[in-house]
Tab-separated table of C-alpha atoms in Angstrom:
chain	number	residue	atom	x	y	z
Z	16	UNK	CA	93.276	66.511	82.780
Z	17	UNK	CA	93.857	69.594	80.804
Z	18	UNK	CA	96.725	71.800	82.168
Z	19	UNK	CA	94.256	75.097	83.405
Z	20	UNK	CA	92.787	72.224	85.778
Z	21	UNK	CA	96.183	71.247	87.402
Z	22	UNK	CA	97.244	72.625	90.417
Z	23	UNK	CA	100.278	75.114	90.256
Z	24	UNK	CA	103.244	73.900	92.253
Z	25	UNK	CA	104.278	77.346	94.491
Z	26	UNK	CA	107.038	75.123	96.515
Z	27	UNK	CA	110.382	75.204	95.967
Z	28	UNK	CA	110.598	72.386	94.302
Z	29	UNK	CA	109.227	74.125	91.094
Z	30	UNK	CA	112.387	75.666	89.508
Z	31	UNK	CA	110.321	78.227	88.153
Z	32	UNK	CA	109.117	79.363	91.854
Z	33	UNK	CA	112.703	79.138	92.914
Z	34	UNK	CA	114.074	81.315	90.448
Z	35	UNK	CA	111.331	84.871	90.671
Z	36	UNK	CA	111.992	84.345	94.670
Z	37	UNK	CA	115.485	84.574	93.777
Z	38	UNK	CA	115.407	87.462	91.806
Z	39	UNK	CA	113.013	89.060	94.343
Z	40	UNK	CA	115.515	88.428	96.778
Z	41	UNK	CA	118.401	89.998	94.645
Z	42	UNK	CA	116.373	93.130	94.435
Z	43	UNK	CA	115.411	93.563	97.710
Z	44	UNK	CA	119.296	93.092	99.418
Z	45	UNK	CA	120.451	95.551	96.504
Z	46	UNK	CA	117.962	98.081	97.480
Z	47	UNK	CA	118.628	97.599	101.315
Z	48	UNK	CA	122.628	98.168	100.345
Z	49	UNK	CA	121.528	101.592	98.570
Z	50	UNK	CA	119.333	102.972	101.236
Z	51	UNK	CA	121.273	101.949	104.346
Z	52	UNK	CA	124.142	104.676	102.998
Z	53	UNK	CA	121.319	107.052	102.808
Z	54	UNK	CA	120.941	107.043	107.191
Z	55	UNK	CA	123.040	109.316	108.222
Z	56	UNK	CA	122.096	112.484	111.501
Z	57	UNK	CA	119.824	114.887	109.901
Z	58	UNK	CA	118.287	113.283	106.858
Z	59	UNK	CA	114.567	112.764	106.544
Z	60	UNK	CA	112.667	109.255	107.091
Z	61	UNK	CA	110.347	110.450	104.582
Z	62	UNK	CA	112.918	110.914	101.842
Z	63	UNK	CA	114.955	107.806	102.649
Z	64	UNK	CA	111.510	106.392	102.263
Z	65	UNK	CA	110.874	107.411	98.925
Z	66	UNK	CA	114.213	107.165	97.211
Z	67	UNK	CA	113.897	102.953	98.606
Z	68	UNK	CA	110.439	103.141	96.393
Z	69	UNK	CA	112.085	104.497	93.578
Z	70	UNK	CA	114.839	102.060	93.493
Z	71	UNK	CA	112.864	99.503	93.652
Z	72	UNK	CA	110.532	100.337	90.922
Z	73	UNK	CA	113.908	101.066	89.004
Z	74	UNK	CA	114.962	97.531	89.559
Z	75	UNK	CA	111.770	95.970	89.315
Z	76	UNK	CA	111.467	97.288	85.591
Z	77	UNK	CA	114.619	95.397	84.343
Z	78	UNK	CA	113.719	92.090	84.980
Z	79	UNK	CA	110.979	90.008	82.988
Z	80	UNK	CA	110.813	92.521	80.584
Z	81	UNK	CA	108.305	91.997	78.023
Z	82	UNK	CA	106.447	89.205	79.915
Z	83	UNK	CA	102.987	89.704	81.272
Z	84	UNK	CA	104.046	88.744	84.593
Z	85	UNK	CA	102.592	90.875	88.059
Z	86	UNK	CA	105.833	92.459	89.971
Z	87	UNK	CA	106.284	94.889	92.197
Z	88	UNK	CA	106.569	95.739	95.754
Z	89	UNK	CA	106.362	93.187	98.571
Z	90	UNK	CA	106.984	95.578	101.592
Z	91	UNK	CA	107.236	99.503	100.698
Z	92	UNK	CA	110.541	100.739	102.325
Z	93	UNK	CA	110.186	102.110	105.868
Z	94	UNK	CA	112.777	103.420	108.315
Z	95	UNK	CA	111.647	103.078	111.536
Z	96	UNK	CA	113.212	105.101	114.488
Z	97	UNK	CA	115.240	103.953	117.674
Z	98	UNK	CA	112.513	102.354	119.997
Z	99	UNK	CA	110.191	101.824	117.168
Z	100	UNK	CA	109.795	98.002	117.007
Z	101	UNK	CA	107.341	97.934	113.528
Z	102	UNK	CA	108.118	99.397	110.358
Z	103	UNK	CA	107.295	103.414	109.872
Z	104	UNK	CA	106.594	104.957	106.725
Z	105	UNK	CA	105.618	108.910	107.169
Z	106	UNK	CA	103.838	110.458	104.399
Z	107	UNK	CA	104.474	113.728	103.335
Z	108	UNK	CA	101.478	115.403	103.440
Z	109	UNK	CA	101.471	115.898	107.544
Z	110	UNK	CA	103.985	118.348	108.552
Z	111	UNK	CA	105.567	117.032	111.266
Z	112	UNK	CA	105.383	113.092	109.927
Z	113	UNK	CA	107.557	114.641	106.826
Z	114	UNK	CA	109.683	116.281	109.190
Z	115	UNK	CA	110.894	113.589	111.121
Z	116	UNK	CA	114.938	113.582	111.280
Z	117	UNK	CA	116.948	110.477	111.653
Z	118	UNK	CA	119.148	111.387	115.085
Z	119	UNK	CA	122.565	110.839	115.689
Z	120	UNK	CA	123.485	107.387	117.096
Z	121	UNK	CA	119.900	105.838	116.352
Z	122	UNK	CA	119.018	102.255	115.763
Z	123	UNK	CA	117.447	102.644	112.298
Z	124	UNK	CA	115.324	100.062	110.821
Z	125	UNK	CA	115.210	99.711	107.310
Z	126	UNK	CA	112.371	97.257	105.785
Z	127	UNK	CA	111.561	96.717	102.326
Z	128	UNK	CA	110.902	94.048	99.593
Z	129	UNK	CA	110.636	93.635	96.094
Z	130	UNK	CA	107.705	90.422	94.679
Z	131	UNK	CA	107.933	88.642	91.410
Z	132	UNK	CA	104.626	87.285	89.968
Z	133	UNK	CA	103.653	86.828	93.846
Z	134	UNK	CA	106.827	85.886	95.314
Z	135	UNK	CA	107.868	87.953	98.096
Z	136	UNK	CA	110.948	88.656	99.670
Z	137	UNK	CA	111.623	91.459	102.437
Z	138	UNK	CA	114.430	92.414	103.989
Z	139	UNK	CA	115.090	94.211	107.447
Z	140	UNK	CA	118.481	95.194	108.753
Z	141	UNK	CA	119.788	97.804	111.645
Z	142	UNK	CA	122.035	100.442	110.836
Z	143	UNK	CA	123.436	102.673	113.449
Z	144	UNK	CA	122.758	106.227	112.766
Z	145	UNK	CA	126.466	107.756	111.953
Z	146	UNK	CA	127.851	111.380	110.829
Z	147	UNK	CA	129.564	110.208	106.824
Z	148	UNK	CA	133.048	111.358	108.772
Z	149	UNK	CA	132.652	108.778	111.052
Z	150	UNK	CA	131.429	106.233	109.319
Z	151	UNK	CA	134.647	103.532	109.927
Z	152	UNK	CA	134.057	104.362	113.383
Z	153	UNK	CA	133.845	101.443	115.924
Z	154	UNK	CA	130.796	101.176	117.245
Z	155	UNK	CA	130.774	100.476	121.539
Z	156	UNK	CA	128.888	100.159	124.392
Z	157	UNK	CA	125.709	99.042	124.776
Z	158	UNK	CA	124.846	100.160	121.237
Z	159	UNK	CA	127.389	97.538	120.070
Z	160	UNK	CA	125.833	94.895	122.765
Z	161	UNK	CA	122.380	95.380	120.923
Z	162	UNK	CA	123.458	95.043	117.519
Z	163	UNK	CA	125.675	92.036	117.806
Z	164	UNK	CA	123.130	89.721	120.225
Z	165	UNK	CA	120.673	90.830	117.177
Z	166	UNK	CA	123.155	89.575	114.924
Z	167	UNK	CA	123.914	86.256	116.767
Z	168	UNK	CA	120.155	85.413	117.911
Z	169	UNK	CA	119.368	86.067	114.507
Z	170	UNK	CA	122.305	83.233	113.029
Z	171	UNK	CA	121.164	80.704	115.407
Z	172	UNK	CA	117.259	80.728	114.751
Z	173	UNK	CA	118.310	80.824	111.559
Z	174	UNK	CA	119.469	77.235	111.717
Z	175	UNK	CA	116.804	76.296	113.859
Z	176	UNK	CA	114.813	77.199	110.677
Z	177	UNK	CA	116.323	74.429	109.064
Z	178	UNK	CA	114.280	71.053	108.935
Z	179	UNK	CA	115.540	67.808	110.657
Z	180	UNK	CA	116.907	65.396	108.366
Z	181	UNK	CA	118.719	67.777	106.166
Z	182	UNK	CA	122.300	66.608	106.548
Z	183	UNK	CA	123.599	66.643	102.930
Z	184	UNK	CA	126.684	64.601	103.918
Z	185	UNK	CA	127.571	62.153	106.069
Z	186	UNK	CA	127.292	58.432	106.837
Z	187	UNK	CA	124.416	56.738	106.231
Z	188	UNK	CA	123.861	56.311	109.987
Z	189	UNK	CA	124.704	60.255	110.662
Z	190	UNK	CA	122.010	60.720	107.954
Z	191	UNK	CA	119.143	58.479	109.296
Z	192	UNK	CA	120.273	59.844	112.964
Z	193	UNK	CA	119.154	63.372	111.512
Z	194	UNK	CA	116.200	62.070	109.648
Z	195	UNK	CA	114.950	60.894	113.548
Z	196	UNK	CA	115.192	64.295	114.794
Z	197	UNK	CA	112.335	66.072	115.691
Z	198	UNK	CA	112.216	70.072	115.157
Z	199	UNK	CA	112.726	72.029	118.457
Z	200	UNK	CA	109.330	73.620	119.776
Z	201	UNK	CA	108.569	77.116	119.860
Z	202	UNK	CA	109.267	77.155	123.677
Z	203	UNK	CA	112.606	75.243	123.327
Z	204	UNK	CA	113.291	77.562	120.367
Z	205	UNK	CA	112.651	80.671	122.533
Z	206	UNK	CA	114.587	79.224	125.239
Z	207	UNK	CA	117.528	78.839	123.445
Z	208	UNK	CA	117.783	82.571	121.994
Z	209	UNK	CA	116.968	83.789	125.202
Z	210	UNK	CA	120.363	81.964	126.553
Z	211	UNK	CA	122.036	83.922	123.768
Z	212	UNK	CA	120.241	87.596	124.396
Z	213	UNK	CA	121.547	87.411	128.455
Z	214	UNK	CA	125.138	86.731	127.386
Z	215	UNK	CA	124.498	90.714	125.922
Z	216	UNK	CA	122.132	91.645	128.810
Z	217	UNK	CA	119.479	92.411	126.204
Z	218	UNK	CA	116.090	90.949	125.758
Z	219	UNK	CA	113.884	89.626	122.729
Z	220	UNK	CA	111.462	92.035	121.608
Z	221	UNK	CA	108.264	90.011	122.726
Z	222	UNK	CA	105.527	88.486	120.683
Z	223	UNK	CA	108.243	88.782	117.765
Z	224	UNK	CA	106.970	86.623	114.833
Z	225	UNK	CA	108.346	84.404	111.946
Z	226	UNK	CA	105.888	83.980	109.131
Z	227	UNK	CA	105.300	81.325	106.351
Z	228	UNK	CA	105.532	83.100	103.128
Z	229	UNK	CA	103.266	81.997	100.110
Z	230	UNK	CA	101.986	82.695	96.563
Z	231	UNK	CA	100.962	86.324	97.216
Z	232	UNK	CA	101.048	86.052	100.680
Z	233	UNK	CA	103.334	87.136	103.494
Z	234	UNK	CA	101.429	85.760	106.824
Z	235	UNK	CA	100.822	82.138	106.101
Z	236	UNK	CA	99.204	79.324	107.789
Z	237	UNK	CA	102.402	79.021	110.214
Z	238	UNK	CA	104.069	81.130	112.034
Z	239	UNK	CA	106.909	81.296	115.217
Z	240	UNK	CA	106.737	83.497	118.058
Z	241	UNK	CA	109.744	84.462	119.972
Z	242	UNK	CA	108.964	85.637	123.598
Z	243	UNK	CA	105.016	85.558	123.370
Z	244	UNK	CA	102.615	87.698	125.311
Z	245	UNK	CA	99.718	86.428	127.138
Z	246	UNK	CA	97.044	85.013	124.648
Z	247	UNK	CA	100.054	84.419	121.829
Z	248	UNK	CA	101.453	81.320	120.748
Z	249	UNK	CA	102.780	80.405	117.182
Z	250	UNK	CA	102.115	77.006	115.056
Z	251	UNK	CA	103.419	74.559	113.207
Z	252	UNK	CA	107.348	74.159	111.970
Z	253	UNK	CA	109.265	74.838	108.823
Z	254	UNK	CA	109.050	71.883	106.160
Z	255	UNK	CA	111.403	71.362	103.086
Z	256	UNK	CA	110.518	73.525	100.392
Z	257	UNK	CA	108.720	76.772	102.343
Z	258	UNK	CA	109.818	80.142	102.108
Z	259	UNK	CA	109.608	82.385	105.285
Z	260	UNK	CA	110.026	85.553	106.651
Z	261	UNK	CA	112.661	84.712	109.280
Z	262	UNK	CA	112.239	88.120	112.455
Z	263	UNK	CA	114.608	88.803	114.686
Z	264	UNK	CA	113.961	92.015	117.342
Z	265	UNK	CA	116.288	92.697	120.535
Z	266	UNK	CA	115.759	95.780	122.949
Z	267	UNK	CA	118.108	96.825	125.594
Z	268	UNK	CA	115.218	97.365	127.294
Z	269	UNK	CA	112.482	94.922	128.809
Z	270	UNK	CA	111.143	93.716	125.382
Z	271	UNK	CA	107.923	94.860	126.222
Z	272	UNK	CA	106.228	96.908	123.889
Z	273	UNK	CA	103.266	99.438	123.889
Z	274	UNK	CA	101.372	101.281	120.958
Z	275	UNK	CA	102.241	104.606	119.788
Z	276	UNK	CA	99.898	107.455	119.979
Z	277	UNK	CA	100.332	108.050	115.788
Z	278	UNK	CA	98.744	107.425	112.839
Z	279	UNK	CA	98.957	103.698	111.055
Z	280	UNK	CA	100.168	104.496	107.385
Z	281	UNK	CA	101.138	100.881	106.389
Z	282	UNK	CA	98.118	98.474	104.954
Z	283	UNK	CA	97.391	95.525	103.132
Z	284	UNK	CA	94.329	94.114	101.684
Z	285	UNK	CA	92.714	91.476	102.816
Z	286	UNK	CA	90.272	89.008	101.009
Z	287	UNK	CA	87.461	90.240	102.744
Z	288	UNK	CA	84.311	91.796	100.410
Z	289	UNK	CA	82.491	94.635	101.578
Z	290	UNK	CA	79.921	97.479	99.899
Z	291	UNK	CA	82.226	100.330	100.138
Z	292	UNK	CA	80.269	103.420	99.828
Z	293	UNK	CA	82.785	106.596	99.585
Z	294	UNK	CA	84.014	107.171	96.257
Z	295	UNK	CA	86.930	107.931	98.237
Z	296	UNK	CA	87.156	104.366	99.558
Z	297	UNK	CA	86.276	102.817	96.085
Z	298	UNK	CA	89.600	104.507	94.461
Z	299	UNK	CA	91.675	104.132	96.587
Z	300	UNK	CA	90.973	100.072	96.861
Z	301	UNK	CA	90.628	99.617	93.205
Z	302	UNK	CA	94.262	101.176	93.189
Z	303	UNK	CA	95.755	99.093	96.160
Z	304	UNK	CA	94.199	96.007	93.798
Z	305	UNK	CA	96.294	96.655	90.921
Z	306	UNK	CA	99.608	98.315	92.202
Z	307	UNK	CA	99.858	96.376	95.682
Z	308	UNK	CA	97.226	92.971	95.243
Z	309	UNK	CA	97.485	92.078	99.308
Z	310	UNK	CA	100.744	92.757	99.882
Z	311	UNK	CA	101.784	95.712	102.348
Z	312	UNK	CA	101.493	99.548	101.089
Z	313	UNK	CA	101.713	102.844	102.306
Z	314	UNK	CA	99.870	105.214	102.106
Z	315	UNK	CA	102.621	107.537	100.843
Z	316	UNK	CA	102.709	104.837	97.483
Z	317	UNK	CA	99.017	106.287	96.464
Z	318	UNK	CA	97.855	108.572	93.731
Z	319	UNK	CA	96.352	111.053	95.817
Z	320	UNK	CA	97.676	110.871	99.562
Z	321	UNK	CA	95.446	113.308	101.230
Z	322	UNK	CA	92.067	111.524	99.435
Z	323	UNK	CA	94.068	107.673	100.418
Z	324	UNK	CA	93.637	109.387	104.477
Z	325	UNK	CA	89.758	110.017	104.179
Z	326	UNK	CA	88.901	107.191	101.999
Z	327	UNK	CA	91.462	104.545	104.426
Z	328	UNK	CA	88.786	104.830	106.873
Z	329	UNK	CA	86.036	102.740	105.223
Z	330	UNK	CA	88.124	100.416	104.157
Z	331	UNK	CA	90.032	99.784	107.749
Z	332	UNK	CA	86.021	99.913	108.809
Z	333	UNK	CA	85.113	97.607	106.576
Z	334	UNK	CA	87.459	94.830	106.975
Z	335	UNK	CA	88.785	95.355	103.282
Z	336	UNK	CA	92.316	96.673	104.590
Z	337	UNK	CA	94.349	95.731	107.649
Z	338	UNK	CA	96.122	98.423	109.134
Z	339	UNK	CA	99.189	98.040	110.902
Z	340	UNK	CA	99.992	99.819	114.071
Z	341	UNK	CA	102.361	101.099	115.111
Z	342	UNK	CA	104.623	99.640	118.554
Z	343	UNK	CA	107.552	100.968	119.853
Z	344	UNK	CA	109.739	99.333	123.080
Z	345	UNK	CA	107.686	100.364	126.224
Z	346	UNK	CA	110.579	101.605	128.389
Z	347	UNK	CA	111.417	103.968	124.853
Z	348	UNK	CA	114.967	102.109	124.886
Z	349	UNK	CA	116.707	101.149	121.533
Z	350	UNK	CA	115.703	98.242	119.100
Z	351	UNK	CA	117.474	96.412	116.314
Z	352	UNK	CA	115.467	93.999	114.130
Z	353	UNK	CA	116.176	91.046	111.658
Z	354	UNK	CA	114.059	89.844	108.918
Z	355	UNK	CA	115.388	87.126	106.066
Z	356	UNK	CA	113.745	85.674	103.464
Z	357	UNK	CA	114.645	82.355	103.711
Z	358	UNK	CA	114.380	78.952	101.979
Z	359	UNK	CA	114.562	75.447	102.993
């Protein structure tokens, strides 16, 4: 069999795959680092926004230098508001979208994530919203309820992430007595974080997913759901050698969640065809193909923003890009979030 005919190996278990998701990882927590000190009463979501892009592409451009190898953005870097519960990236051409203020005391979101030849990682972390000359100040209250059962939900599913059988040491009969374990279900798996989120009197954000990440893809053929509405269930479990995107929300409200009344700026393509008849349209998708492939963008990233806004609509229309909109908490109370990129 010649070696174009063989079938790539995108597990873990190829050293190679290991290492880009690695250094995808690396750049994505050192971005996160840079832009959380960037949240502070008063600055702009759209500029915090922008300087994340800009630091990625910065950090992007010093690894596999020289190689003919796709890299870029997995996630474009959004900072989304207290009650928000998805990611928000303004753009600057609407007034009040670029005028947006973080607020004192917010939960701010911060998502972003760097890809190596198609290996994604994102990262999401809260950071409370604090003046710099109070920035060693403890934080109290029910503020510091929310971010610690986010903290502490998210630890736990962590290791519920992790496959039975796993024990690295051990007996030989501790070993083959995790070997016969079977993975917890989604419902058990729910349960148990739920136990955690009323020691804090807080409650998961619902319908909150956990995707399987793959070879330029972010929402794989399994996924978790914490909490699920009506209609929403997730499938299958984590196996040895996946990647996933590991989500964690908590509200101090009700967890429900409702859509907000603004525009969806975040897309990704999807691998649907369509005759796209705008020029409009046609640009813009023939750029999302080469900077973005079908990982997330905003709209913000584009050439020529105000033409990306007419030309979106066709391709939304037409099946060729998914928008994502946007939810916030339905009782408009505070929300931290989790995501890890995470390997078994």
């Amino acid at each position: 069999m010649s070696s174009e005919n063989k079938e790539v190996d995108y597990s873990l278990a190829n050293p190679d795959t290991l290492t880009k998701y690695k250094t995808a990882a690396q750049i994505s927590e050192k971005v996160l680092a840079e832009v959380s000190k960037l949240v502070v009463p008063g600055a702009k979501i759209v500029d915090i926004c922008q300087q994340g892009d800009k630091l990625i592409e910065e950090e992007i451009s010093k690894v596999y230098r020289g190689k003919k190898i796709n890299k870029g953005f997995s996630h474009p870097t959004t900072v989304s508001p207290s009650s928000y519960v998805t990611p928000y990236t303004p753009l600057t051409s609407d007034e009040a979208e670029a005028g947006a203020e973080i607020k004192d005391g917010e939960a701010i979101k911060i998502q972003l994530g760097a890809q190596i030849d198609g290996f994604g990682s994102i990262v999401c972390d809260t950071i409370i919203a604090t003046p710099e000359d109070k920035a060693g100040d403890k934080i109290t209250g029910r503020t510091a309820d929310l971010i610690l059962a986010n903290y502490y939900i998210n630890e736990v599913l962590l290791r519920l992430m992790i496959p039975p059988g796993t024990l690295a040491q051990g007996s030989d009969e501790e070993k083959a007595k995790a070997a016969a374990q079977k993975a917890p279900t989604q419902a058990k798996i729910t349960s148990l974080l739920e136990k955690v989120a009323k020691t804090y009197e807080v409650n998961i954000v619902e319908s909150t997913t956990s995707w399987l990440f793959d070879h330029n893809e972010i929402e794989g053929s399994k996924k978790i759901v914490l909490s699920p509405a009506e209609g929403t269930k997730g499938e299958g479990v984590p196996e040895i050698g996946e990647v996933w995107g590991v989500e964690v929300g908590v509200s101090l409200g009700s967890g429900k969640v409702k859509g907000l009344d603004q525009r969806a700026t975040l897309h990704r393509r999807t691998n649907q065809t369509y005759g796209l008849k705008r020029p409009t349209s046609r640009k813009i998708l023939n750029e999302v193909q080469k900077k973005f492939g079908t990982f997330p963008f905003s709209l913000r990233q584009l050439e020529d923003e105000r033409d990306a806004k007419s030309g979106v609509v066709e391709c939304v229309r037409g099946n060729v890009f998914r928008q994502y909109e946007l939810v916030g908490d339905k009782d408009n109370s505070p929300v931290a979030r989790y995501l890890t990129t995470f390997g078994e």
